[in-house]
Tab-separated table of C-alpha atoms in Angstrom:
chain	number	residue	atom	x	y	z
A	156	UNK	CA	46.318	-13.770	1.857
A	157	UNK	CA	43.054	-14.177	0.286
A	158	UNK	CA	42.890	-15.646	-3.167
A	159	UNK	CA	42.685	-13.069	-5.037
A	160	UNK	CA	44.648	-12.757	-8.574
A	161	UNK	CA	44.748	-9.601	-10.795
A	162	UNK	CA	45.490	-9.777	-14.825
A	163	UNK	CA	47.711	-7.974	-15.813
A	164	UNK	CA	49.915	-6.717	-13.031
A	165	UNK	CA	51.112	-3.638	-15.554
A	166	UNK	CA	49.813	-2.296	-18.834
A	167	UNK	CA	50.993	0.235	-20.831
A	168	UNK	CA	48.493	1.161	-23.587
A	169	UNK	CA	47.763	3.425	-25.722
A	170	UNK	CA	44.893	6.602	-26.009
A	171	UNK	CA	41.477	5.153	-27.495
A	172	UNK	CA	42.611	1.243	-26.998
A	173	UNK	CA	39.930	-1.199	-25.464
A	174	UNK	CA	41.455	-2.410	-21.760
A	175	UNK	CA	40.397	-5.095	-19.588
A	176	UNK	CA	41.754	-6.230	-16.443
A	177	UNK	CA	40.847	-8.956	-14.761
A	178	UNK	CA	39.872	-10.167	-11.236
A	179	UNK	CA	40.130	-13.501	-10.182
A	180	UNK	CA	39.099	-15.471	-6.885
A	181	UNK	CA	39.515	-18.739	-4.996
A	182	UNK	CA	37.048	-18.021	-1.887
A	183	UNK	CA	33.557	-17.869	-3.650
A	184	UNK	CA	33.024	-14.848	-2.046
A	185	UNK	CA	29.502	-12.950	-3.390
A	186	UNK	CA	30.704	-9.193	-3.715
A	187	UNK	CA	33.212	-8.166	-5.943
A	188	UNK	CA	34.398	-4.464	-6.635
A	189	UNK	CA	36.949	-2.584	-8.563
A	190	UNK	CA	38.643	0.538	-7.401
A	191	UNK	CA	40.931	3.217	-8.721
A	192	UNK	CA	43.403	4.619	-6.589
A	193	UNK	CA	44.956	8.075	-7.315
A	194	UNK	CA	46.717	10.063	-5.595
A	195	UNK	CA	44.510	12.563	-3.142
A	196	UNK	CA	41.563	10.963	-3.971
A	197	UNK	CA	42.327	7.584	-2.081
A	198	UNK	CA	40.320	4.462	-3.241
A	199	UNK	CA	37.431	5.445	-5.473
A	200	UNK	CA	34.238	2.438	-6.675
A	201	UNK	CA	34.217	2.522	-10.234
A	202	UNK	CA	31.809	-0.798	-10.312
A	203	UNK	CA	30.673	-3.628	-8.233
A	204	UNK	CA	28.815	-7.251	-8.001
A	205	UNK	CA	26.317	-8.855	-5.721
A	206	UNK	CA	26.371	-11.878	-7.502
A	207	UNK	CA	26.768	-13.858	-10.901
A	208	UNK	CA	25.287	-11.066	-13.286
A	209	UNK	CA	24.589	-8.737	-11.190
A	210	UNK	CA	26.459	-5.127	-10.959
A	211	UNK	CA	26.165	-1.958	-10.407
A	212	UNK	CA	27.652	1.389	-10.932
A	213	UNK	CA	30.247	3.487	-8.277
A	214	UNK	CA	31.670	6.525	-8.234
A	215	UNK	CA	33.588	6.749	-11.088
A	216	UNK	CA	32.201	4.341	-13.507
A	217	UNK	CA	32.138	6.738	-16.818
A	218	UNK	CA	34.249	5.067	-19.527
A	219	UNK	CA	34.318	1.391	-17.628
A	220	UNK	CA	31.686	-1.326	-17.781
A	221	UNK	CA	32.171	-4.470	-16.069
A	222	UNK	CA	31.050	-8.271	-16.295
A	223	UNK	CA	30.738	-11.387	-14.065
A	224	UNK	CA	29.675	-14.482	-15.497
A	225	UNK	CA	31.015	-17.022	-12.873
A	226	UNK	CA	31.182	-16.247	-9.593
A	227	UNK	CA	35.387	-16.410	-9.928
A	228	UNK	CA	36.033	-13.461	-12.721
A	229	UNK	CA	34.924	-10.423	-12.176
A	230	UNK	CA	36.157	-8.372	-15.460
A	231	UNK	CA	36.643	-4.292	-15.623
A	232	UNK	CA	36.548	-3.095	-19.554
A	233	UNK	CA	38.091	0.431	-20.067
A	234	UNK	CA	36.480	0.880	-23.526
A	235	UNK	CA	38.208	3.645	-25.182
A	236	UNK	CA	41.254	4.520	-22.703
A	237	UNK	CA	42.452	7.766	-21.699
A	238	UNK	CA	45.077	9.498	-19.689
A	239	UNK	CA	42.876	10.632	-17.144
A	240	UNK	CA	42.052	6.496	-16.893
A	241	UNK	CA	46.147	6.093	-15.960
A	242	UNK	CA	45.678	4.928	-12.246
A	243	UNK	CA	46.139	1.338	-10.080
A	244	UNK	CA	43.230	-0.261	-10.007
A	245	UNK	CA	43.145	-2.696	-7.407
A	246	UNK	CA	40.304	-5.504	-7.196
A	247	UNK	CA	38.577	-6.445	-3.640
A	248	UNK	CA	35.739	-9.000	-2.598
A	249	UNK	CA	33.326	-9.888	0.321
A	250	UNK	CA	31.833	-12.121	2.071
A	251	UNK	CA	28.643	-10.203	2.628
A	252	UNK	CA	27.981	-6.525	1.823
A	253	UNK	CA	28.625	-5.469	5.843
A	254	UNK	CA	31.746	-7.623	5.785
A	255	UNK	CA	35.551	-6.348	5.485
A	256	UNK	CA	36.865	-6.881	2.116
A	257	UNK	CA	40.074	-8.634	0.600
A	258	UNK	CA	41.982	-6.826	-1.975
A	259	UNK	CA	44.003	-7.959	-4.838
A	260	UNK	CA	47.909	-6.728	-5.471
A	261	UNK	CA	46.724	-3.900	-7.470
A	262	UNK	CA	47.364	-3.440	-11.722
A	263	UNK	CA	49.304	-0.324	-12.459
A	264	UNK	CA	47.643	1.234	-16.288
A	265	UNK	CA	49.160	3.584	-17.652
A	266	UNK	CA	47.397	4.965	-20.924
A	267	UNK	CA	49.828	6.963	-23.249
B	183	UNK	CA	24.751	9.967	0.186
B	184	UNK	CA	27.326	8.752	2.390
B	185	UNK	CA	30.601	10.484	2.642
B	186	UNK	CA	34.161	10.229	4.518
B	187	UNK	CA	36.602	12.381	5.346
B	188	UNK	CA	39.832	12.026	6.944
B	189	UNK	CA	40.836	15.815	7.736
B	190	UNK	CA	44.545	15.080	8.017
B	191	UNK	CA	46.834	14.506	4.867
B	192	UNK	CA	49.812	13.346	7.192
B	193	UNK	CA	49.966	12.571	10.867
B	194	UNK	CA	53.977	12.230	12.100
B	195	UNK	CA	54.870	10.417	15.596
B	196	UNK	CA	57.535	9.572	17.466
B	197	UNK	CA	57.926	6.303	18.251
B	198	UNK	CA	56.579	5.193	21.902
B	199	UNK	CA	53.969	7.916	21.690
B	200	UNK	CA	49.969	6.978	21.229
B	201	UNK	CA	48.707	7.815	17.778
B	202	UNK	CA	45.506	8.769	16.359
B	203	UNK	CA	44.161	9.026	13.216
B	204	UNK	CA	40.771	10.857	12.597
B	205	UNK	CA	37.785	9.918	10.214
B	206	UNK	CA	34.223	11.611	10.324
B	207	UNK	CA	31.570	9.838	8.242
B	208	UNK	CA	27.644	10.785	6.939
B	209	UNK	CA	25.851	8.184	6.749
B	210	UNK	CA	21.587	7.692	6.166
B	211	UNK	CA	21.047	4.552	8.277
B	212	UNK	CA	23.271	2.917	10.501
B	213	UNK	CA	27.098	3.277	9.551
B	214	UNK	CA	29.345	0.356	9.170
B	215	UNK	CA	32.860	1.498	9.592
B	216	UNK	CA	36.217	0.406	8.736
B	217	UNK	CA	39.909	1.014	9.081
B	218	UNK	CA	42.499	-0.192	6.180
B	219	UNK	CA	46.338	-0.002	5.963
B	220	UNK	CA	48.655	-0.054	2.830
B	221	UNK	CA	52.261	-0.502	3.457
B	222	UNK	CA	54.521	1.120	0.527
B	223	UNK	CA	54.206	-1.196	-2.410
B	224	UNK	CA	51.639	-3.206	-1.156
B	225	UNK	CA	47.800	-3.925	-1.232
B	226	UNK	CA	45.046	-2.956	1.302
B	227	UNK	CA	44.820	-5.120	4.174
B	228	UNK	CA	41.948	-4.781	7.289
B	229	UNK	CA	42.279	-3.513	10.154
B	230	UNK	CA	39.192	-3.308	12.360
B	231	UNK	CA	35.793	-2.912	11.426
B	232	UNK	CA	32.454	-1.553	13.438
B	233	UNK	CA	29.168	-2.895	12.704
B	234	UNK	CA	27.253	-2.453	16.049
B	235	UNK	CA	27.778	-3.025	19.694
B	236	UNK	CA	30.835	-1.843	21.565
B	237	UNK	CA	31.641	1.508	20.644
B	238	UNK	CA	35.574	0.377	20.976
B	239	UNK	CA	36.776	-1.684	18.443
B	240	UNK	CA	39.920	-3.648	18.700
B	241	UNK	CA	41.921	-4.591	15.878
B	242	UNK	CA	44.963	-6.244	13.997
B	243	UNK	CA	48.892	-5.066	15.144
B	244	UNK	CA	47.724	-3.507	18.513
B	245	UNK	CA	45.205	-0.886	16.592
B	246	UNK	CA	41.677	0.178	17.990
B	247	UNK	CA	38.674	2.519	17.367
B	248	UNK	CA	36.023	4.288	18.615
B	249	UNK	CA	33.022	4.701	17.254
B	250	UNK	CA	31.032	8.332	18.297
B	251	UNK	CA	27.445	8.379	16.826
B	252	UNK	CA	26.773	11.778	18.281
B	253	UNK	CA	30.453	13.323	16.796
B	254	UNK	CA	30.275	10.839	13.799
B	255	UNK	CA	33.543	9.664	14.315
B	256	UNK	CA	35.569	6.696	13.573
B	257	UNK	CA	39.287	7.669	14.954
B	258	UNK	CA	41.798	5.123	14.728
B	259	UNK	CA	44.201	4.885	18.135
B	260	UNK	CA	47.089	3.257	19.474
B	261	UNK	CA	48.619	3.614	22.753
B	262	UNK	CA	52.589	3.217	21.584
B	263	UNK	CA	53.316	3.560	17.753
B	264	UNK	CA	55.942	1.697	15.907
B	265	UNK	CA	58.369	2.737	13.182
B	266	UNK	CA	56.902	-0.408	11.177
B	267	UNK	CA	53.579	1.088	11.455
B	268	UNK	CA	54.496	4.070	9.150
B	269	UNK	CA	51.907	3.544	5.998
B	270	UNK	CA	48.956	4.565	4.461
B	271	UNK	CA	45.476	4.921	6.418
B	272	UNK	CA	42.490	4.589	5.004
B	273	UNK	CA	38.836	5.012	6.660
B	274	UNK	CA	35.667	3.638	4.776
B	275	UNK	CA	31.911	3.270	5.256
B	276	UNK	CA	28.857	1.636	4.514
B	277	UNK	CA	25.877	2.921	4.950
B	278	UNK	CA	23.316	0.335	6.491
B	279	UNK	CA	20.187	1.922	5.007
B	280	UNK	CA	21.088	0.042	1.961
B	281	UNK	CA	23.423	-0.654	-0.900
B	282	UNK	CA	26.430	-2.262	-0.992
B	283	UNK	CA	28.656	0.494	-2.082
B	284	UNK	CA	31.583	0.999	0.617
B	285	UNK	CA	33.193	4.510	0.276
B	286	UNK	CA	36.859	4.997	1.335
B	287	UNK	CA	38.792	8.234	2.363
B	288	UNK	CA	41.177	9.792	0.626
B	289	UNK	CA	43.774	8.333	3.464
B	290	UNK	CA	46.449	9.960	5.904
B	291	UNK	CA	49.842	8.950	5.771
B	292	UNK	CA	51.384	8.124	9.074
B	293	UNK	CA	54.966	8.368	9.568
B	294	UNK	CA	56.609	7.127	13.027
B	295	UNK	CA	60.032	8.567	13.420
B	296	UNK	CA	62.394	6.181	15.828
């Protein structure tokens, strides 16, 4: 498997608490994105990175932001959580844009 | 925009019998297309991907694709299914025109019955 960490693997939380999870890889790869997966809607973008700084929005990125400051972390902030935000977010990178991406064993939020 | 859709919610099979799984795509440019699998309780592992040349793609665990520009279709095949191939399908594409955003299906759920 590629190396590819997620932080925490489960969260419980609470309505209106700050959330981050966090991505973490060994394979310097360039892209980095963050999913949700729910059920009937399949993998949804929320955010993702070209490179150290760089990001840019999905298709569900109301109520996340993200940050990468080294080319290993790639951080997704829920900043006031909801229920609707209860999902498994799963973490993937890339090589190169056209390339197949890695994912990361998934967190599992759930947001009381 | 680019867009995927996998028209079937659940394919079933018996085992020994060729499945496929279907994906349509719209796409700008040029499409890149891929096939993912998640086994219960897992993550999402590749499959096969198409980026350009041979219109049949040939994959991990005995899967293929084809690739129709004129039907804009990405439908995943193999000629004898397993019971251990029962899992979660998922199409997704990137369109070449630009951007980096890859969009996934909402996945089909294959279940091979021995």
């Amino acid at each position: 498997d590629a190396g590819i960490t997620q932080s925490p693997r489960h969260k419980v939380t609470e309505t209106g608490t700050p959330v981050t999870l966090r991505c973490h890889q060994t394979e310097n790869h360039r892209y980095m994105y963050w999913y949700r997966q729910d059920p009937g809607h399949g993998l949804r973008l929320i955010h993702y990175s070209y490179g150290v700084k760089d990001t840019d929005k999905g298709e569900v990125s109301d109520g996340y932001s993200v940050s990468r400051s080294k080319t290993e972390d790639f951080l997704l902030t829920l900043e006031s959580a909801t229920s609707s935000q209860t999902s498994v977010y799963f973490c993937a990178i890339s090589l190169a844009g056209d390339n197949e991406q890695f994912f990361g064993p998934g967190t599992r939020l759930t947001v009381l | 925009a680019q867009s995927v859709a996998q028209p079937e919610d659940q394919v079933n099979v018996a085992e020994g019998n060729p499945l496929t799984v279907k994906c349509t795509y719209s796409v700008s440019g040029n499409p890149y297309l891929f096939w993912y699998v998640q086994y219960p309780n897992r993550g999402l592992q590749f499959l096969l991907k198409y980026i350009t040349g041979d219109n049949l793609v040939k994959g991990s665990y005995g899967f293929e694709a084809e690739f129709n520009k004129s039907q804009t279709s990405f439908h995943l095949k193999k000629p004898s299914a397993l019971v251990s191939d029962s899992a979660l399908y998922f199409c997704a594409v990137r369109d070449g025109a630009g951007g980096f955003k890859t969009i996934f299906g909402a996945g089909t759920r294959l279940f091979v019955k021995a």
